[in-house]
Every structure is written in C-alpha cells, then in structure tokens.
XYZ file of C-alpha atoms in Angstrom:
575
model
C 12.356 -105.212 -218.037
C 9.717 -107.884 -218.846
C 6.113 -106.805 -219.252
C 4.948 -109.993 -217.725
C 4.735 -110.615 -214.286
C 7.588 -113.001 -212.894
C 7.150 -116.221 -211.780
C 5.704 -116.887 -208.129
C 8.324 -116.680 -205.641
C 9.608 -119.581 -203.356
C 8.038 -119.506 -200.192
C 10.772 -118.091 -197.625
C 12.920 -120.439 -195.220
C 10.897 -121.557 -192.412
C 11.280 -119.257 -189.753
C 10.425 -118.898 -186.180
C 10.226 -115.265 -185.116
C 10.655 -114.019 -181.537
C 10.370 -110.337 -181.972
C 7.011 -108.708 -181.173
C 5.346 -111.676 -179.998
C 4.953 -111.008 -176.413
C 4.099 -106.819 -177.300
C 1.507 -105.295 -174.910
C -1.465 -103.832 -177.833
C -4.188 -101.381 -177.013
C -7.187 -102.853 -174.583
C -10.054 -104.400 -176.783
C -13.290 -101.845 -177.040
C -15.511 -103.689 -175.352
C -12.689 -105.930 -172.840
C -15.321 -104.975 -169.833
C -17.953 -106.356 -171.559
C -16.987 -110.020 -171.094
C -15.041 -109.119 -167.883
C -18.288 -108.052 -166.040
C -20.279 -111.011 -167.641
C -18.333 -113.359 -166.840
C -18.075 -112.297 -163.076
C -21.311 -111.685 -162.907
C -22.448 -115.125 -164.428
C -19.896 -117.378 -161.803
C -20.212 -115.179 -158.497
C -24.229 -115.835 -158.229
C -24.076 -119.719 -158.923
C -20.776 -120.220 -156.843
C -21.886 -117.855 -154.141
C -25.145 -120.049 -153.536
C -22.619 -123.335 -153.986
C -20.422 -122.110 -150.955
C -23.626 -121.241 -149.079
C -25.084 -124.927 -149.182
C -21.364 -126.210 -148.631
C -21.298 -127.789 -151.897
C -18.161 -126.226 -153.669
C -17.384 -129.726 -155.060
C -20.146 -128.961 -157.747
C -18.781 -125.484 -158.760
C -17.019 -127.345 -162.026
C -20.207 -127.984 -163.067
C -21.464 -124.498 -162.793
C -18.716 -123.163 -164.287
C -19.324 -124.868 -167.369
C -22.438 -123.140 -167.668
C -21.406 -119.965 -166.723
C -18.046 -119.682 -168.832
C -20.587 -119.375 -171.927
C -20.619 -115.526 -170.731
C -17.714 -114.770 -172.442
C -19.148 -115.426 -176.194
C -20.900 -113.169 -178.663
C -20.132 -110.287 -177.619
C -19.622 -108.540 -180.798
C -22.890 -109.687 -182.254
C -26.352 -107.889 -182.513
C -28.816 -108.828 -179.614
C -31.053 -110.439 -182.962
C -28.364 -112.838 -183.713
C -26.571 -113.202 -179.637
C -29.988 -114.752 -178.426
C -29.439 -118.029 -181.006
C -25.598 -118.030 -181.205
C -25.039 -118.073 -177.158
C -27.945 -120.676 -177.217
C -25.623 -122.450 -179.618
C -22.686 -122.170 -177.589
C -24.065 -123.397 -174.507
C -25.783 -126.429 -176.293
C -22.501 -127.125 -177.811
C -20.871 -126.742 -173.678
C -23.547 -129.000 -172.718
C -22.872 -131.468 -175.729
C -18.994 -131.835 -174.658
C -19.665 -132.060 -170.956
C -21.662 -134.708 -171.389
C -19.701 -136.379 -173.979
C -17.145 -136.471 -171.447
C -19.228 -137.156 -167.814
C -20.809 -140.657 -169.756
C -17.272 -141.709 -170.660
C -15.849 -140.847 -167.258
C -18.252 -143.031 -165.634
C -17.896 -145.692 -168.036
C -14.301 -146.343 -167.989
C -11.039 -145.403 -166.068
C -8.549 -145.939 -168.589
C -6.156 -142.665 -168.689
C -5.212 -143.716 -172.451
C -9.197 -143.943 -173.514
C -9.992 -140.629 -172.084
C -6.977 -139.054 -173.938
C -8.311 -140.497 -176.889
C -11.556 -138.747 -176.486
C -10.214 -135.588 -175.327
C -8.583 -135.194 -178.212
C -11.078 -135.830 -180.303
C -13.379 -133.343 -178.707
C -10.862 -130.621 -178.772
C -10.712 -131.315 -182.430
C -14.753 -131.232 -183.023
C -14.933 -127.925 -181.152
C -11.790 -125.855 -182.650
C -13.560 -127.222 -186.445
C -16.951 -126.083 -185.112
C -15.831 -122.843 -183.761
C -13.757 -121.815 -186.274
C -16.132 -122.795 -189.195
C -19.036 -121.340 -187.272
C -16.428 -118.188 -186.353
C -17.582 -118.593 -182.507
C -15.129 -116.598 -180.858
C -12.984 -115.323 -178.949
C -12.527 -116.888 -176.683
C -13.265 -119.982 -179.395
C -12.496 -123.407 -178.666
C -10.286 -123.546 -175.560
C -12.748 -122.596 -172.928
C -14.880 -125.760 -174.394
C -11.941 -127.662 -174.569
C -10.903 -127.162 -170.816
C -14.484 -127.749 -169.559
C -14.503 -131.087 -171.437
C -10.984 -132.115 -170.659
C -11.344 -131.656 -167.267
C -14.574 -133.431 -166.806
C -12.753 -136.615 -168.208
C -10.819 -136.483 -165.207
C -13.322 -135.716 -162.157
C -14.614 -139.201 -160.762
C -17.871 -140.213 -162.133
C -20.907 -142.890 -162.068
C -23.801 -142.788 -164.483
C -26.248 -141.421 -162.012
C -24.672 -138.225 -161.087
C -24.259 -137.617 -164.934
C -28.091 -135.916 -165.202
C -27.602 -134.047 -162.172
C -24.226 -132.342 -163.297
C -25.788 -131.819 -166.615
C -28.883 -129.960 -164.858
C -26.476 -127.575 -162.891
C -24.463 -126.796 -165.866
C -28.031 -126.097 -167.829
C -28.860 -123.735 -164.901
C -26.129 -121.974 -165.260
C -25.434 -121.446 -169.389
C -29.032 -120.519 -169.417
C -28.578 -117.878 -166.203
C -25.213 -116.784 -168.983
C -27.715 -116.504 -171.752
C -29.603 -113.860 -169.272
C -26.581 -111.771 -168.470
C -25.636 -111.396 -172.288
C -28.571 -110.339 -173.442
C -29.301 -108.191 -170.406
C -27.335 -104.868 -171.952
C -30.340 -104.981 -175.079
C -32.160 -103.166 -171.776
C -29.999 -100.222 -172.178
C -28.614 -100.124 -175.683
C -30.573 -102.256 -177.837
C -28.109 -101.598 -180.851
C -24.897 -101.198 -179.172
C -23.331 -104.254 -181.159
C -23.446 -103.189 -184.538
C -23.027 -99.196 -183.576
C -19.458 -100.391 -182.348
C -18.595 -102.462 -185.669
C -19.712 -99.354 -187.959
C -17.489 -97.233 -185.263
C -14.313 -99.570 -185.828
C -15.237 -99.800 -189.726
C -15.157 -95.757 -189.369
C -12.120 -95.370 -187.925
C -10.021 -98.303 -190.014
C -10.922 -96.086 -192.847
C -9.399 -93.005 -191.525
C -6.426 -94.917 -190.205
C -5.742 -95.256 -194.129
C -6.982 -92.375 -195.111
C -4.210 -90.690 -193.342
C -1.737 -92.900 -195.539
C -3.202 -90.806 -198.312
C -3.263 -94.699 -199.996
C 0.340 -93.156 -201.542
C 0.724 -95.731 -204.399
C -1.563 -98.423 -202.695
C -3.649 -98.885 -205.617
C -1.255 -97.184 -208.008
C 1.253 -98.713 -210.314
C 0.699 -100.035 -213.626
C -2.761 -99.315 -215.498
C -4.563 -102.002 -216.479
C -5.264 -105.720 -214.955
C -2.352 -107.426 -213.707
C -1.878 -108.938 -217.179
C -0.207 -107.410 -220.002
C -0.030 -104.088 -218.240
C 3.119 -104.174 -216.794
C 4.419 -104.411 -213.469
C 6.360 -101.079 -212.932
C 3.966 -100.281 -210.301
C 5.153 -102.778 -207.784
C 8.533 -101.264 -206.893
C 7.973 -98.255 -204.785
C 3.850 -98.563 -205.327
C 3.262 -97.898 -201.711
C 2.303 -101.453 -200.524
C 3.643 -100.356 -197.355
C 0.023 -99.437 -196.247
C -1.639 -102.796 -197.539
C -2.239 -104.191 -194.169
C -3.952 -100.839 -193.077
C -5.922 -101.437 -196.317
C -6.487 -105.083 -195.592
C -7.903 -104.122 -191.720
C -10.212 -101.127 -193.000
C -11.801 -103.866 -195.342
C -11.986 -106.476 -192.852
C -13.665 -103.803 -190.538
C -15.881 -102.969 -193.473
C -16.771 -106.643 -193.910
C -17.390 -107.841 -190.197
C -19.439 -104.069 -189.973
C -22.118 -104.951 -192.989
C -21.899 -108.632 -191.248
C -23.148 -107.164 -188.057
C -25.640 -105.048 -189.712
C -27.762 -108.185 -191.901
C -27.526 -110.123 -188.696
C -29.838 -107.650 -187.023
C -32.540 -108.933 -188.676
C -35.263 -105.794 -189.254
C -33.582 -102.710 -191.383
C -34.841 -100.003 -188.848
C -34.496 -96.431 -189.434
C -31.026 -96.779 -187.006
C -29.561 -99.949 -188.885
C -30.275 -97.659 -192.264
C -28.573 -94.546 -190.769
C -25.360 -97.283 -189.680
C -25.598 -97.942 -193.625
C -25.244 -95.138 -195.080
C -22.094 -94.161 -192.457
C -20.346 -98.261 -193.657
C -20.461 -96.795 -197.192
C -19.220 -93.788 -196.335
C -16.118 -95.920 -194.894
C -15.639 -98.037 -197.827
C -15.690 -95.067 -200.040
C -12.690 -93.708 -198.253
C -10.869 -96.383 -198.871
C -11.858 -96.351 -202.214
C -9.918 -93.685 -202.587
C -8.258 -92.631 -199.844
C -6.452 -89.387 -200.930
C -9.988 -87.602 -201.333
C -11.066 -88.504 -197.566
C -11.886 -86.471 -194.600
C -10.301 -88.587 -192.128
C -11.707 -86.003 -188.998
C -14.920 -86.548 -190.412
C -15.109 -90.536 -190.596
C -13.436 -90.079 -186.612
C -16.110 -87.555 -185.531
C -18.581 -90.270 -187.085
C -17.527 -93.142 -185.102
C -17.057 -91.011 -181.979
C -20.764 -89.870 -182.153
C -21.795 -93.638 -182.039
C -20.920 -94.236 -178.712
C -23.155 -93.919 -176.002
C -26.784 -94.113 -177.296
C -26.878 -90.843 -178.776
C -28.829 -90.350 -182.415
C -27.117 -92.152 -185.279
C -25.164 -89.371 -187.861
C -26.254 -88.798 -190.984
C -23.993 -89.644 -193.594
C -25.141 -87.913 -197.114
C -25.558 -90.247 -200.154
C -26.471 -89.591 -203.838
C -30.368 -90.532 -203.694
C -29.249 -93.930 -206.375
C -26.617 -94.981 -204.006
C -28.915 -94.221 -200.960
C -31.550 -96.490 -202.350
C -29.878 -99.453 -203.027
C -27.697 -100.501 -199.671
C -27.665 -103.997 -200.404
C -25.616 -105.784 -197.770
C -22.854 -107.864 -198.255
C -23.817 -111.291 -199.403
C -24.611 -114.001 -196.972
C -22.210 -116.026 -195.678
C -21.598 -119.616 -197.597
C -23.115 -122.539 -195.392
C -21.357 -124.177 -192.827
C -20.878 -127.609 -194.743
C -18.106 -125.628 -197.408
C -16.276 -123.937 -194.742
C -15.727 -127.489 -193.064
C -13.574 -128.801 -195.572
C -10.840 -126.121 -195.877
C -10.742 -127.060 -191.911
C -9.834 -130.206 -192.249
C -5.760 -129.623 -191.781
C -6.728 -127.751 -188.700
C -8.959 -130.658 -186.939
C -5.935 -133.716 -187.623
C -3.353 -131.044 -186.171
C -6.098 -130.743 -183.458
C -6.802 -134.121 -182.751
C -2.967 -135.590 -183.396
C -1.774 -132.877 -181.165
C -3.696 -133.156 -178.405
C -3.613 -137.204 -178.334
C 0.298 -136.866 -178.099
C 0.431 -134.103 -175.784
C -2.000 -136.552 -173.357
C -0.083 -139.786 -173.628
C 3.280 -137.897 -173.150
C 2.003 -136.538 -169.850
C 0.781 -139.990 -169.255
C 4.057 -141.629 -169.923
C 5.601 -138.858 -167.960
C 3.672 -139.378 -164.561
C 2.930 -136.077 -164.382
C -0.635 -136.676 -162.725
C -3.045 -133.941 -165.052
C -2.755 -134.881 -168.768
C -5.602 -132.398 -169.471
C -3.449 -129.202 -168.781
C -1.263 -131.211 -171.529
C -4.201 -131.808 -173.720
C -5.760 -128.227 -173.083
C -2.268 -126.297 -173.721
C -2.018 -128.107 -177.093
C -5.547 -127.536 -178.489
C -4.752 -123.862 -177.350
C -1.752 -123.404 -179.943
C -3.459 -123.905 -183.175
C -4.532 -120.942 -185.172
C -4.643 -120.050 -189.089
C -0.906 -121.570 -189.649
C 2.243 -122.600 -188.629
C 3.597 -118.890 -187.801
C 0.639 -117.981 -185.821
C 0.530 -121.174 -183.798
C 4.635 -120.778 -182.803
C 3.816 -117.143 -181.594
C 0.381 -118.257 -179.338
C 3.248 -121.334 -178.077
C 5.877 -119.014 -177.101
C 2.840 -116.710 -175.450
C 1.104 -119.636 -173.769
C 4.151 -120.873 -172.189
C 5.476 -117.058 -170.951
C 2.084 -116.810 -169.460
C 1.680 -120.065 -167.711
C 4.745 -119.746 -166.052
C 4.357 -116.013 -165.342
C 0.820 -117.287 -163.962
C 2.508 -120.244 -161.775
C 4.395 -117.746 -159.763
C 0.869 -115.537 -159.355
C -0.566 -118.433 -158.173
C 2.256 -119.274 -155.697
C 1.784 -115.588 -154.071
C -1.922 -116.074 -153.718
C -2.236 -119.334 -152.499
C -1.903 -118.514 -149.055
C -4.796 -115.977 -149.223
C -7.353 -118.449 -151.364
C -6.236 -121.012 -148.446
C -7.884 -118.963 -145.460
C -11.191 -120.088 -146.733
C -13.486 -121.197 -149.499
C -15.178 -117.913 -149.687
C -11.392 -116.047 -150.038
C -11.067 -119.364 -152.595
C -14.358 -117.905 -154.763
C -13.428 -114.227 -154.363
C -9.792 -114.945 -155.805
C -11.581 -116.582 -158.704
C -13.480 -113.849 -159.698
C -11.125 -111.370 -159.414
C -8.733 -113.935 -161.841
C -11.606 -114.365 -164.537
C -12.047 -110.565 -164.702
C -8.169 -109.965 -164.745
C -7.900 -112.905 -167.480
C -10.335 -110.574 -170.081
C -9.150 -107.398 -169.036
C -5.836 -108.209 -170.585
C -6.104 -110.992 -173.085
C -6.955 -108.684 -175.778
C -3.457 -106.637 -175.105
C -1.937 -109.799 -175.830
C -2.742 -113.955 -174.995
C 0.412 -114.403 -172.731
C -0.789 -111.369 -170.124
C -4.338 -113.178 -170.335
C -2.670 -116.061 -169.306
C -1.282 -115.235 -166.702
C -4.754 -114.948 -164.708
C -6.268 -117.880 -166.177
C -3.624 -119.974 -164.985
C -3.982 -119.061 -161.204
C -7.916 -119.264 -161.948
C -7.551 -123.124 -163.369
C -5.390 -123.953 -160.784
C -7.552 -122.713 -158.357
C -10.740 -123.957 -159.698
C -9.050 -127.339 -158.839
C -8.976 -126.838 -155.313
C -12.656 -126.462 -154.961
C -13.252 -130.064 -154.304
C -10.568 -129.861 -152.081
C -7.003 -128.079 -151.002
C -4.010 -129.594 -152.757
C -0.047 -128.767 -152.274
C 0.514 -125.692 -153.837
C 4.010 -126.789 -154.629
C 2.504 -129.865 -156.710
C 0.215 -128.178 -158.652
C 2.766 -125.676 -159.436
C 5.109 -128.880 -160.910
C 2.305 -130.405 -162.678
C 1.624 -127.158 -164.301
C 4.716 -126.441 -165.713
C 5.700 -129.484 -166.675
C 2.187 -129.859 -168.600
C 2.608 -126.504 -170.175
C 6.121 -127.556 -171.379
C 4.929 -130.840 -172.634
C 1.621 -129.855 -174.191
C 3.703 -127.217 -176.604
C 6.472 -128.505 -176.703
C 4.524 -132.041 -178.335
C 1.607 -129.822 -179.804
C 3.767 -127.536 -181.901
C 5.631 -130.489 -183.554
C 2.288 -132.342 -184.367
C 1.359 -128.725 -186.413
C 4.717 -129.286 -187.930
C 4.133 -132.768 -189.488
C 0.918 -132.488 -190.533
C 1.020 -130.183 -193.603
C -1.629 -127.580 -194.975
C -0.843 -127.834 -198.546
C -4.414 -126.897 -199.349
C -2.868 -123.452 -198.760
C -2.243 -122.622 -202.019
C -4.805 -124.026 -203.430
C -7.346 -121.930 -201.641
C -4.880 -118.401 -202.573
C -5.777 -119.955 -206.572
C -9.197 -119.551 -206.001
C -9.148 -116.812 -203.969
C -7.577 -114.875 -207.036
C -9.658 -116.405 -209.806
C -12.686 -114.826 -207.680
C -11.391 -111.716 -207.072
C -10.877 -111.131 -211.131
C -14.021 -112.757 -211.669
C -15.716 -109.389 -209.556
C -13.534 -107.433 -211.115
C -13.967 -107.921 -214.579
C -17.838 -107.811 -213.590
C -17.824 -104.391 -212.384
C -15.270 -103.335 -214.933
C -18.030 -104.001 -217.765
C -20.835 -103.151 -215.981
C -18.600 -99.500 -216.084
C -18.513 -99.531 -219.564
C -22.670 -99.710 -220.211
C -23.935 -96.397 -220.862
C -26.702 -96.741 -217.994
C -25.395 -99.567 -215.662
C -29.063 -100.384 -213.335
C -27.766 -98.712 -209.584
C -28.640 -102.348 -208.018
C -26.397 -103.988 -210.196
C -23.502 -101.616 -209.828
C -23.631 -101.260 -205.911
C -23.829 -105.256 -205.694
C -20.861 -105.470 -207.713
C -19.023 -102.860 -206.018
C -19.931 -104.965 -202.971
C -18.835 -108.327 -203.926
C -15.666 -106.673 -205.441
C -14.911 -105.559 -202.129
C -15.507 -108.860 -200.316
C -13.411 -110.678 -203.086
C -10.263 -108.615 -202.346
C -10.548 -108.844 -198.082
C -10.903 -112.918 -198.462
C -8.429 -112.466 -201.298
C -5.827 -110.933 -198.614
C -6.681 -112.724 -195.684
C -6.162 -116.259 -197.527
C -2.678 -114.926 -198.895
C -1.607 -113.800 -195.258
C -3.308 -117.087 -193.717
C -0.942 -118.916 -196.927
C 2.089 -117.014 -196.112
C 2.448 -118.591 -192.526
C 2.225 -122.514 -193.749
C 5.444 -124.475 -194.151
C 6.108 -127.448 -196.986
C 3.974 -126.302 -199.733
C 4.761 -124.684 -203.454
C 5.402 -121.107 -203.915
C 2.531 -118.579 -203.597
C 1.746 -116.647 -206.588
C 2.620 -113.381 -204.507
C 3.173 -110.981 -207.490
C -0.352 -112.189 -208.992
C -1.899 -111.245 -205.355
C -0.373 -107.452 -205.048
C -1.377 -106.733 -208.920
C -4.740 -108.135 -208.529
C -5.222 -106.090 -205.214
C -3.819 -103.114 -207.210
C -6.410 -103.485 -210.051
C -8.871 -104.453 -208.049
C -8.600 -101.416 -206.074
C -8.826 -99.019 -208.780
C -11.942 -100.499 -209.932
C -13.459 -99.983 -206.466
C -12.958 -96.599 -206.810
C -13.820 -96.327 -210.210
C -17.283 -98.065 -209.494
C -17.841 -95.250 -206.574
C -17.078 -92.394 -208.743
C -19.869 -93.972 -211.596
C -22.221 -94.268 -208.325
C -21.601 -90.690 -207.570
C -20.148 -91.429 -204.269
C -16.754 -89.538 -205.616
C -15.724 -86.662 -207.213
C -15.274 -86.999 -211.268
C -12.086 -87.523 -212.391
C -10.417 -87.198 -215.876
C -12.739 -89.840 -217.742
C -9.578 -91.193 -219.887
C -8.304 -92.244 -216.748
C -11.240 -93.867 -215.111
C -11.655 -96.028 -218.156
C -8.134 -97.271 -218.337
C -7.980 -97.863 -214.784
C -11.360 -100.171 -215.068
C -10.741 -101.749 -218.409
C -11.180 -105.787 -217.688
C-alpha cells in the first residue's frame, strides 16, 4: 500500500434520509428556563390587554414579549446587551414591516419585503449566533405584521406597546441573576464536564491513534480500524469545551468562581486529551456538584498551568463571519419570495405561513434543511389536528383564548429541544390562535390555509436550497485544514524548546484545540452540501489524528498528564 494519502473522495450521491429524523432526544437542561419566561413575559401584557378589551393589540405585545425566549445560555454580563440586541433587532423588523403595511397594499410588494427581512435576520442571527430559537420567531413577528391592516399613525403606537413589552422580557431574563448570579456559565462547564466523560468512557480506542507522524509522509495505516467510530463524541466534548471557555470570557470580571470554573474546563479538555488516562466518575461528580448554587469544586492544576488560564481567543468580528453567509441569505431571500407568490397565485389567503415555513427550513446545508422540512411539515399537521380539538374550548371566551396560548408557548419549549417537529406541534395551535385575537375565524379555514401553506412553503423552500449552490463549502474545509496544521506545527515546535515560556504553550494548546472543533464542524457542515468538488476527507481524519496527539502531547509537557515514554511523545509531536 501507498504511503501517501489517496486522493479526496467524491462527494456521495445526493441523498435524502428519512431514518431518525423525527427521533424523540433527551429534554434540553435548561427547556424550563425559556418555558417559564416566555409565559411569564405574554400572560402579564395580554392579561391587562383582555382586561381593557383590547385583545386586537396583543400582536403587538407579543412581539415584545417573544424576545423571552433568547439568551438563555449566556452569562447575566453578556444577556443584559445581547437580549437588548434582540429586542432592538424585533423592534427594527416590526417596524420595517408596520411603515410598509401602511404604505401600500400590494400582496406581491409585501412578499418582496418579507423575504427580504427573513433573509437579514437568519444572516444576522446566525453570524451573531443569536439562538435558538434564531431567526424564525423574528421572521413570524415581521411577516405577520405585513399582513395586519395599517395607517401611518397607529405605526408609533404599536411600536410603543411592543417596546413595553421586549423591555418587560429584558426584566424577566435577567431576573434569575437574583438567585444564581452565575448559573449560565456553571451549566456550560457542567455540559463541557460531562462531554468529556462521555468520551472518556470510549477509552478514545484508536481515536487519535494510527500512523505516527503528520498526515504527510507518515502513512495512513492508522485509518482502517483507528477507532474513528468515537469522532463525533470527540467532536461534541470539544464543542462543549469551546462554547464553555466562550461562556466564561463573556462574564466579564475573572472572580474567584469564574477561576474555580477554569481550572474544572481544563480539567475537561485534558481528558480528552487523552482519554484512556481519565476518571470519567470524577469529571461526572464535577459537573453534578455545579448545580444548584453550591461552592464551585476544586479541580487541582500544576501551579504553571494554574497560572496561565488564558481563555480561548475572541471571537473574529462580525463583518468576516458575514461573508461565508452569503449562500445562506439568497437561499433565504429566494426561498421565501417563491414560497409567498406561490401562496399568492394559489389563493390560499395567508402567504406569511408560506413565507414563515420556508425561512424556517434553512440550516448549515442541504441535509440539515431536508430533515427540519420533513419535521416542520409532521409537526404542522400533527399541530392542525391539536388545534381542531381545542378550538372549541379557546372559543368559550377570550380569556379561555389567552389561557390556551400560554399553555401552547410553554408546551412549544418544553419539547422543541427533544426534537423541532414535537415543538411544532404547539406552536402551530399557538399561531393559529394568536390569529383569532382580533377576532374568531372558521376553524375549518384556518385549518386549510395552514396546511396548504405548510405544504407550499417546503415544498417551494426546499427546492430554492436546491438551486442555489454552496460551493464555498469546500473552500472554507481548505482553510479550515491549513489552520489547523498551522496550530499544530506551532505547538509541535514550541515542544521541542528545552524551556517552552508556560503562556506560550497553554495558548497554543488552546488555539490547537479551537483549530480542530472549527476544523470538524466545517467538514460536517461540508459534508451535507450538494453540487460541489470532493472534500479532502482523508486529509481531515489524519489531520484530526495528528492534531490530537499533539494536544495531548502539549498537556503532558504542561504537566497536566502523566509522563509517557519520551521517544514516543516526540514522534507523536514532530511537525
């Protein structure tokens, strides 16, 4: 066999999978967090709506008040300025929409704009990563404001009431800072804690195994059998890593708690350093300590490592992360046009739902966006036939009307993290509800224009992902691998000094790390286009392989692992 690695591998047959896409997951930790802010940021404002006999404005407020369900996995430092964000950004596309729906009635100009919008906010929230729930609960607000009658002097006064209410959202977010001031970021070093021991108990059999050396003239007897089995286990405990020292610089002040957290993050990216030497019980009994508001375990380090927790490096500004978007905002905007004027051309009465269920679809690529189709459609008409069985108890009054509401919005978050389609069945009943606040409508009408919207908006919204291409794809896995050897040849010679400075090492540990997550989340994001050139795949698991030994090279030098045979530690990190 060949000591050179083989040339990249076509891309597979497009293919649209069916198994596993509508399988119930595990809950989301924190699921009750936006579930009770949500309901408790609507039922106030609506409450005092139905009171004065004014449900007619309760779109307005819920514009506002749907800001409740974002940020929830951020510090309190960093929720204060990105929920202000997000409900300046609500307020933005509300009014965006309100001006143009007084200004013209011309179903085919409003499209336009809709679409438009939804493609400004899915770019904005994905560059700005503003999410879940992201872009769609902007989108809806917008696209349905398009379509309420409006004249230029009831735009400030709509505006106000939405203000009220995203500000009265802002309140209830930050309220829990009360009780547990650093409950965000003890949950990300938790999750970082226990996606380490979830591959610690792989033992990393062969993960970073294989052929010595770099990827290049070493060989590549390592890939067959090498245990790559256990990459995406490897690939999570990174992420978690990652998104756990993310949380961590956005608090702002290093307190003696964020320094504890610290110390326990390295402790998790140590063990999957090197997997086969880590107590996976221990890393567990770590994150299970963090909950509650208990004191903060501490994790021993070597006093050099100890001294220098750097941090992962900040993240890039927003203008660079627009660009790689810009495949995602023409499927966006294209989509979402078509999906409008087919519903249009239809007669089907709503062309929002249309717009909304195709802005809804789009995610990292092609294979992703067919599985959240297939899931939006199961749960919209799963949610049609909810909506036909509660109808008759929202109809004995506006206040049952309000109360079924609620109940919908917390249903819709207590099971969209198990999977989109069972989240979707509430917030269909809940939109279609919502609807009937200005006044009662057919139930067997709504139900019609539903569907048929649903059908329409994927059906059209799916094939507009189709035709326009991503073939930036590969492009971006190119550079993802020339940075990735570009860490790792750092640390590799920084290994070979006699008396590397600590600083240096740990950064380069760091940034090592951070290569090989983006590294492995741009070759799965790659793996899911169609139409472009093969992927250098075999150049991706050998770099990961070599990368990986170096990580856990660079922790033994640190002291943060046991010695091992020194002949062996240099050939593994020799760049």
């Amino acid at each position: 066999m060949s000591s050179a690695p083989s040339p990249s591998a076509s891309p597979p047959a497009p293919r649209l999978p069916l198994a596993g896409v509508l399988r119930v997951g595990r809950p989301s930790d924190i699921w009750f967090k936006p579930a009770l802010s949500v309901v408790a940021a609507i039922a106030p404002p609506n409450l005092t709506l139905l009171a004065l006999g004014r449900l007619d404005l309760a779109m307005y407020a819920m514009a506002g008040s749907l800001c409740a369900l974002y940020t929830h996995n951020r510090p309190y430092a960093a929720r204060a300025g990105a929920l202000a964000w997000v409900v300046l950004g609500m307020l933005g596309g509300l009014a965006v929409a309100l001006v143009t729906a007084s200004l013209t009635g011309s179903a085919v100009v409003l499209v336009g704009v809709g679409a438009l919008l939804a493609a400004a906010q899915k770019v904005l929230c994905d560059a700005t990563r503003t999410g879940p729930p992201g872009n769609v609960v902007l989108t809806f607000v917008s696209s349905a404001a398009l379509f309420a009658p409006q004249s230029l002097d009831q735009v400030p006064g709509h505006l106000a009431l939405a203000a009220a209410t995203g500000a009265w959202a802002w309140l209830v977010c930050m309220a829990p800072a009360l009780v547990r001031p650093h409950g965000p970021e003890r949950r990300a070093t938790a999750a970082a804690l226990k996606a380490a021991a979830a591959y610690a108990d792989t033992g990393g059999k062969g993960g970073t195994g294989g052929a010595s050396g770099t990827g290049g003239a070493s060989g590549t007897g390592g890939l067959g059998g090498s245990g790559e089995g256990h990459a995406p286990a490897r690939a999570a405990g990174y992420a978690a890593v990652h998104a756990a020292w993310q949380s961590l610089l956005a608090t702002g002040v290093r307190s003696r708690t964020r320094h504890a957290l610290e110390r326990l993050v390295v402790r998790a990216e140590v063990a999957l350093a090197a997997p086969a030497q880590a107590d996976a019980e221990q890393l567990r009994a770590w994150a299970r300590a963090l909950r509650g508001t208990g004191p903060v375990p501490q994790a021993c380090l070597p006093p050099a490592a100890a001294d220098e927790l750097l941090g992962v490096r900040a993240a890039p500004p927003l203008w660079t992360r627009l660009g790689p978007l810009t495949p995602l905002a023409a499927r966006t905007a294209l989509g979402c046009a078509l999906a409008g004027y087919a519903s249009l051309a239809l007669g089907i009465g709503r062309p929002y739902w249309a717009l909304v269920t195709a802005a809804s679809l789009y995610q990292a690529n092609i294979a992703l966006t067919w599985s959240r189709a297939v899931q939006r459609v199961v749960g919209n008409l799963v949610g049609v036939l909810v909506f036909a069985a509660v109808a008759p108890l929202a109809h004995l009054g506006q206040a049952a009307l309000v109360l079924c509401c609620l109940a919908f919005s917390f249903g819709a978050e207590l099971l969209i993290s198990r999977n989109y389609w069972l989240g979707s069945v509430c917030v269909t009943p809940m939109a279609l509800l919502i609807t009937e606040f200005a006044g009662y409508r057919a139930t067997g009408e709504l139900m019609t224009e539903r569907v048929a919207d649903t059908v329409v908006g994927a059906l059209v919204g799916f094939a507009a992902a189709v035709a326009v291409t991503n073939r930036r794809a590969g492009d971006r896995v190119e550079r993802a691998l020339t940075a990735a050897d570009r860490a790792r040849e750092h640390a590799a010679r920084l290994l070979t000094e006699p008396d590397p400075r600590p600083a240096a090492l740990e950064a380069a540990r760091r940034d090592l790390a951070v290569a090989l997550a983006d590294l492995r989340a741009t070759a799965d994001a790659a793996a899911g286009e169609w139409w472009q050139r093969a992927l250098p795949q075999e150049r991706v698991v050998l770099a990961e392989q070599s990368g990986h030994r170096t990580l856990a090279a660079t922790a033994r030098r640190q002291g943060l692992l046991p010695d091992q045979d020194t002949a062996t530690e240099t050939e593994d990190a020799r760049p």
